[in-house]
Short mmCIF file of C-alpha atoms and ligand atoms in Angstrom, two decimals:
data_model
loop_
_atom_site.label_atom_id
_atom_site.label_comp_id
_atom_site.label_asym_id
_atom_site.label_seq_id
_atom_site.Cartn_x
_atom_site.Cartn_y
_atom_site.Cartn_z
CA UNK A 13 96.32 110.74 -154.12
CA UNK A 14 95.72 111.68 -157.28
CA UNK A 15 92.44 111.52 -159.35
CA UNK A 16 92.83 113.94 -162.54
CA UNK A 17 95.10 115.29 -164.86
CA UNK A 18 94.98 117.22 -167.65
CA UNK A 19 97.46 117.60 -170.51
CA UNK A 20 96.85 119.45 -173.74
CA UNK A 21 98.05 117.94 -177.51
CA UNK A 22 101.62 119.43 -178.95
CA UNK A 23 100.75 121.31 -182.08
CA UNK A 24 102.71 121.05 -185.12
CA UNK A 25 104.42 124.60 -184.53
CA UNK A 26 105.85 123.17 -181.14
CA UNK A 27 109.32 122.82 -183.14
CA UNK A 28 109.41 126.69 -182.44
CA UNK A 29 109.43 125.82 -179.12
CA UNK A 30 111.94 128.01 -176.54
CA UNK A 31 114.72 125.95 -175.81
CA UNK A 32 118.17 125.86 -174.97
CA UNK A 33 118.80 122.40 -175.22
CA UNK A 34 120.67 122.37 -178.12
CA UNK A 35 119.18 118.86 -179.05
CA UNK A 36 117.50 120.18 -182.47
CA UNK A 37 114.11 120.54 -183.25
CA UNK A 38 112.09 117.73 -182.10
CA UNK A 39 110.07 115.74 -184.53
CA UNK A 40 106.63 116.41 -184.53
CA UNK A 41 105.30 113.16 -184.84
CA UNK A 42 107.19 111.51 -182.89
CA UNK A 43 106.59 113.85 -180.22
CA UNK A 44 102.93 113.01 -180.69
CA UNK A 45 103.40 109.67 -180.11
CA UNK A 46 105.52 110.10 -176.93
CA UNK A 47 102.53 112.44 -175.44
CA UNK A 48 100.14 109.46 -175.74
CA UNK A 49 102.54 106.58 -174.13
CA UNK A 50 102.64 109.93 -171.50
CA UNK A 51 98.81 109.85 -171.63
CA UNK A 52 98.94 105.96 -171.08
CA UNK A 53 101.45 105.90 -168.25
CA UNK A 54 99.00 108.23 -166.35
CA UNK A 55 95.95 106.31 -166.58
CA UNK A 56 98.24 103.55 -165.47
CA UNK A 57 98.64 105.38 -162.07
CA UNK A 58 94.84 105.50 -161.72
CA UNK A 59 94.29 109.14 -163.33
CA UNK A 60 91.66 110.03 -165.46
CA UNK A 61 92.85 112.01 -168.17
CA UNK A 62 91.09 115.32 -170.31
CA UNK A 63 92.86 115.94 -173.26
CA UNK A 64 92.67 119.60 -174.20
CA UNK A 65 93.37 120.65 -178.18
CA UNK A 66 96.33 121.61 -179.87
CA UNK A 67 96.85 125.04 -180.25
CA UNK A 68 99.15 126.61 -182.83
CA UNK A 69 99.48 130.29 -181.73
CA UNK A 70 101.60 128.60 -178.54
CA UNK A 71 104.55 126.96 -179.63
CA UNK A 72 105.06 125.36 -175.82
CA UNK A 73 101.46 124.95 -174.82
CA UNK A 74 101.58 121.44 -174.43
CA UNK A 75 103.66 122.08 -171.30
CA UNK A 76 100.58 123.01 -169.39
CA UNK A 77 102.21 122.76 -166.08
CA UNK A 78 103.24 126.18 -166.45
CA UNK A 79 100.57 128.69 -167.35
CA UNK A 80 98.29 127.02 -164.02
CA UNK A 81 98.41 125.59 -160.84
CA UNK A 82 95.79 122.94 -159.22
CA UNK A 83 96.07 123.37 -154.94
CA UNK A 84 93.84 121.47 -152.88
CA UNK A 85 91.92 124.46 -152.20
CA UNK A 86 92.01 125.88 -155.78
CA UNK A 87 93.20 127.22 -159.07
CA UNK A 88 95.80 129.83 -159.61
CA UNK A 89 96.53 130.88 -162.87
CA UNK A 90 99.68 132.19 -163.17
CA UNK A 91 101.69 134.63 -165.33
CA UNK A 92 104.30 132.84 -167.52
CA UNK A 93 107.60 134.88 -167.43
CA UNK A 94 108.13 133.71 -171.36
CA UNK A 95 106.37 136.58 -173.91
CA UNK A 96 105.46 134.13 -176.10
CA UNK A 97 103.76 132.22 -173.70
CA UNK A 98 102.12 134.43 -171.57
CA UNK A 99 98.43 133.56 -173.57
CA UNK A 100 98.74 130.49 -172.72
CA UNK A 101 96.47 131.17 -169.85
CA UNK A 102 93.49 131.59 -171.38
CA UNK A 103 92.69 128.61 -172.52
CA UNK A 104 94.00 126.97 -169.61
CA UNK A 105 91.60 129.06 -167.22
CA UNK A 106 88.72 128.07 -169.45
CA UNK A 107 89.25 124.32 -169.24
CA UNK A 108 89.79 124.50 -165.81
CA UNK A 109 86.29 126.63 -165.76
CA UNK A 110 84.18 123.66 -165.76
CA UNK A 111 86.00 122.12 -162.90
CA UNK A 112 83.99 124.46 -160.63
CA UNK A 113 87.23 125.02 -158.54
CA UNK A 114 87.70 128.96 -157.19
CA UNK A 115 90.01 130.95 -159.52
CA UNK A 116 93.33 133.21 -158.52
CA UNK A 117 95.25 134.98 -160.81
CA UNK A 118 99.28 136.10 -160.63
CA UNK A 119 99.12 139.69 -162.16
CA UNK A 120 102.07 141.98 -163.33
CA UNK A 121 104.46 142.60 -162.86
CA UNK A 122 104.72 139.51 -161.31
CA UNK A 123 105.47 136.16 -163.31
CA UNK A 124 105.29 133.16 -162.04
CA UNK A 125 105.56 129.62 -163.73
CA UNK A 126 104.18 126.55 -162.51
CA UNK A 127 107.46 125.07 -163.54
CA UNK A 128 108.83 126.66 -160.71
CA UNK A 129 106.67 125.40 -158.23
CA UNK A 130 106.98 122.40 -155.89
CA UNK A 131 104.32 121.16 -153.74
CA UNK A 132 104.86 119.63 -150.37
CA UNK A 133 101.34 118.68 -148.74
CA UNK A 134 100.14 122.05 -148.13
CA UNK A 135 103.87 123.86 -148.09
CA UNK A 136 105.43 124.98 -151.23
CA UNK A 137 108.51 126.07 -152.51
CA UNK A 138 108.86 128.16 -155.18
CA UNK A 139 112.05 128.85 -157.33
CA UNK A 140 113.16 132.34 -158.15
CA UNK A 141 114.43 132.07 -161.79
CA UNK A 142 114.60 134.08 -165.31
CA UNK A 143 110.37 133.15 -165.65
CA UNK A 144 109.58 133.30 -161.77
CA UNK A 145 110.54 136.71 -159.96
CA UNK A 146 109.99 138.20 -156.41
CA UNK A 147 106.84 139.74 -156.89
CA UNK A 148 104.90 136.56 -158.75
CA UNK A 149 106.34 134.63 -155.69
CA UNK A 150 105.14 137.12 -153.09
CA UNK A 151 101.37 136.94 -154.97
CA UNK A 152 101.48 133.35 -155.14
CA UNK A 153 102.66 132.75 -151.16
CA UNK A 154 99.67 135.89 -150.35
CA UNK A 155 97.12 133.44 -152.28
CA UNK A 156 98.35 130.26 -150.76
CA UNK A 157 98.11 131.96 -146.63
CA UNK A 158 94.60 133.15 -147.56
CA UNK A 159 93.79 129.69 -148.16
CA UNK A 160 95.11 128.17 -145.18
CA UNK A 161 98.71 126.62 -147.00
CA UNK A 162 102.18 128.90 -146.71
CA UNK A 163 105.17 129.04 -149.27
CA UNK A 164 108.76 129.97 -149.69
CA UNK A 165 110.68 131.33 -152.65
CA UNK A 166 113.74 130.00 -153.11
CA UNK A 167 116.98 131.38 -154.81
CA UNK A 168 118.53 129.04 -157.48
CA UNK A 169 120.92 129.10 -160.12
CA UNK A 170 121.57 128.44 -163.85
CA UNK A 171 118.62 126.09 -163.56
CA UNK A 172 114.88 126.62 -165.98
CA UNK A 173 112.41 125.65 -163.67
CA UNK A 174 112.41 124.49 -159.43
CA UNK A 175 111.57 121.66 -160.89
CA UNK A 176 113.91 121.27 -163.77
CA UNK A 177 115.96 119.77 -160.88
CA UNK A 178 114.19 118.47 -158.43
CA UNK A 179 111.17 116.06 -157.37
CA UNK A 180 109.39 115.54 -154.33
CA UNK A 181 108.64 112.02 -154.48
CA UNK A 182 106.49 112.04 -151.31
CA UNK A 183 107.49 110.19 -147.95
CA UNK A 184 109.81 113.38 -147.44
CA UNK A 185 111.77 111.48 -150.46
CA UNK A 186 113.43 114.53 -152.82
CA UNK A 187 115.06 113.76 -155.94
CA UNK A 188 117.40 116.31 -156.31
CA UNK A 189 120.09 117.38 -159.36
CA UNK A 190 123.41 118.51 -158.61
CA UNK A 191 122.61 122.02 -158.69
CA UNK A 192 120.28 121.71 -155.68
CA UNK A 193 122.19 119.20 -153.70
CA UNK A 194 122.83 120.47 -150.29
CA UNK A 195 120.66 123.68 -150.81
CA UNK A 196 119.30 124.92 -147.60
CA UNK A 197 115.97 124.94 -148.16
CA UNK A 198 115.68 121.10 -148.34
CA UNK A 199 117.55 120.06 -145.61
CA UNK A 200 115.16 118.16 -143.87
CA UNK A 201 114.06 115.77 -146.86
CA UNK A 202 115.95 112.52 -147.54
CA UNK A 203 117.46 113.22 -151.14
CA UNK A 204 118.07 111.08 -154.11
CA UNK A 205 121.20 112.59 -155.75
CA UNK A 206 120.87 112.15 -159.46
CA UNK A 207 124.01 112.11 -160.98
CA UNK A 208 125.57 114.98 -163.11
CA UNK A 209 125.28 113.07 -166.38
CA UNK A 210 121.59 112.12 -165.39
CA UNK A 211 120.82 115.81 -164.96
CA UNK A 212 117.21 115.73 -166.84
CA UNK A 213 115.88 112.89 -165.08
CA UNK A 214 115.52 115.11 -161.97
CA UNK A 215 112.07 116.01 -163.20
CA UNK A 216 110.22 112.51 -162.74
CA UNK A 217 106.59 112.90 -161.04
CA UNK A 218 105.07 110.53 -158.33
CA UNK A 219 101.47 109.69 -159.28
CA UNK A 220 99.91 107.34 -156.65
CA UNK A 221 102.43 105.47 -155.13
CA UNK A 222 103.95 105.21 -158.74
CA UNK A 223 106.96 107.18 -159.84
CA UNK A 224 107.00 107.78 -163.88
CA UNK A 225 110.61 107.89 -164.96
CA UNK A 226 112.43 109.53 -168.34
CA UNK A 227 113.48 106.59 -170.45
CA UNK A 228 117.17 106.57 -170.85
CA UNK A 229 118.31 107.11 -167.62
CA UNK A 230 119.43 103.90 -165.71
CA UNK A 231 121.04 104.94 -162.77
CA UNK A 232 118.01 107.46 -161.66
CA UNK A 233 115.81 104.92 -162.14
CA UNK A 234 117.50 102.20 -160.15
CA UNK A 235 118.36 104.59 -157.70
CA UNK A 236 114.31 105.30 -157.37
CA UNK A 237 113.79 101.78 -157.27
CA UNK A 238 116.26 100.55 -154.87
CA UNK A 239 114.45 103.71 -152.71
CA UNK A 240 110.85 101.43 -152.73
CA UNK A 241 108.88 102.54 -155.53
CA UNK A 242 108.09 101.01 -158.38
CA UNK A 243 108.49 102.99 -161.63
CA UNK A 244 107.11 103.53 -165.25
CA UNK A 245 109.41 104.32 -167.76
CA UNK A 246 108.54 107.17 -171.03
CA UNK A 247 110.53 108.17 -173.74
CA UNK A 248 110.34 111.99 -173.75
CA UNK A 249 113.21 112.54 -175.87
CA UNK A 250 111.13 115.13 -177.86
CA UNK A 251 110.16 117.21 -175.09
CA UNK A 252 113.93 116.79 -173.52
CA UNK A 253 114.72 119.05 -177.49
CA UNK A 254 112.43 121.79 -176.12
CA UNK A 255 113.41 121.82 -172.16
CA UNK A 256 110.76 120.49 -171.15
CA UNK A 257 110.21 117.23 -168.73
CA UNK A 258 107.67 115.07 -167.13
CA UNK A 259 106.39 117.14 -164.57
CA UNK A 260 105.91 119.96 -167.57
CA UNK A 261 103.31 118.03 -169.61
CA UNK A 262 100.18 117.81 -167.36
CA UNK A 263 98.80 119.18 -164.26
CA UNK A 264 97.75 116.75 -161.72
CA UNK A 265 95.10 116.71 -159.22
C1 LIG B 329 109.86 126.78 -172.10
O1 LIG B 329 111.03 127.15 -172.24
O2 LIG B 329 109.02 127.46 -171.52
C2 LIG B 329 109.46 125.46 -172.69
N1 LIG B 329 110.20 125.22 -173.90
C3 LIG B 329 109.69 124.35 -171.70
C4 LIG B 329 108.85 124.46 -170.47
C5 LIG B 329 109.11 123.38 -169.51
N2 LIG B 329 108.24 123.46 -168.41
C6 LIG B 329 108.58 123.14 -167.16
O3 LIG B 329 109.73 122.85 -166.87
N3 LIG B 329 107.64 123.24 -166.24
#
């Protein structure tokens, strides 16, 4: 169960965000309105939420999911593969300061984004991809055995993030996107294929028993449904413009 999460305001210089959508620039208030019904949906689930400032030297720092990770035994903060978003860190290690948790740090020439990493009780897999390489996954897996957990890195294609298509729903459920249907790695799980033109709603994220959905995709949703849970529904359409998806905007714990 979850108890926490934090999640950090868009700034206004977000529409300079990396992307490769090719949705256009999202609209800035809109986009602030969406993080709030995101804010909402996660104190639905039970979570208490800390709301860290906008900052406008980091065009994607709202996608805090990336620059940290939260383990049961600690923080890691991690090394973004992105230039431009490499400082993200800082501010994320400070806020997470307070928390009194221990602190690990990826270090170069690793890079490692939290984007790319999905947790399975104490096992997790993490995606080798153009902001994750072989080195930030080694560190990472290194961290993890010290603490009494163990991880795999696992080759993937054409894809942003691990979790830009997939979701581990919990009850060894996966929600998986074409690109990592029948992969290897997750051949034990029971998987929820998402269908090709449903692609982005691969990235939902199970919060207590709850699964919160991307609004606009029926047949993900009803296929999540029909598998037990019962779901909340967001419009991130803005976030969608920059890449980015539900799991992106917070870090839960
Ligand atoms: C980026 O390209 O880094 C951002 N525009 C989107 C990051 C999305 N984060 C994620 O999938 N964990």
């Amino acid at each position: 169960m979850f108890k926490q999460a934090i999640v950090k305001t868009p700034c206004a210089n977000m529409v300079n965000g990396i992307t490769k959508a090719g949705l256009g620039q999202p609209d800035y208030q809109l986009a602030l309105q969406q993080h709030q019904q995101y804010i909402e949906a996660l104190q639905q689930c039970g979570l208490e939420v800390t709301v860290l400032p906008a900052d406008e030297k980091f065009p994607d720092s709202c996608f805090v999911e990336d620059p940290a990770m939260i383990t049961q035994h600690g923080v890691i903060i991690t090394h973004p593969g992105a230039d431009s978003r490499k400082g993200e860190t800082k501010a994320i290690e400070q806020a997470l300061l307070n928390q009194g948790l221990d602190i690990q740090r990826i270090k170069a020439p690793g890079t490692l984004d939290g984007g790319d990493v999905m947790m399975v009780e104490k096992h997790f897999y993490i995606g080798l991809s153009d902001r994750t390489n072989q080195q930030g996954a080694k560190q990472l897996i290194e961290i993890l055995e010290q603490q009494g957990m163990s991880g795999v890195a696992v080759e993937m294609n054409g894809l942003l993030h691990l979790k830009t298509g997939l979701s581990y729903l919990e009850n060894n459920v996966l929600l998986a996107s074409e690109e990592l249907i029948g992969h290897p790695a997750f051949e034990s799980f029971k998987v929820l294929p998402v269908p090709a033109e449903e692609s982005y709603a691969a990235n939902c994220i199970w919060v207590n028993d709850k699964v919160i959905t991307p609004l606009g995709f029926p047949k993900t949703q009803a296929m999540i449904e029909q598998a037990g849970y019962q779901t909340i529904t967001v419009n991130v359409s803005e976030f969608q413009k920059l890449d980015g998806g539900l799991s992106c905007l917070s870090l839960r714990f």
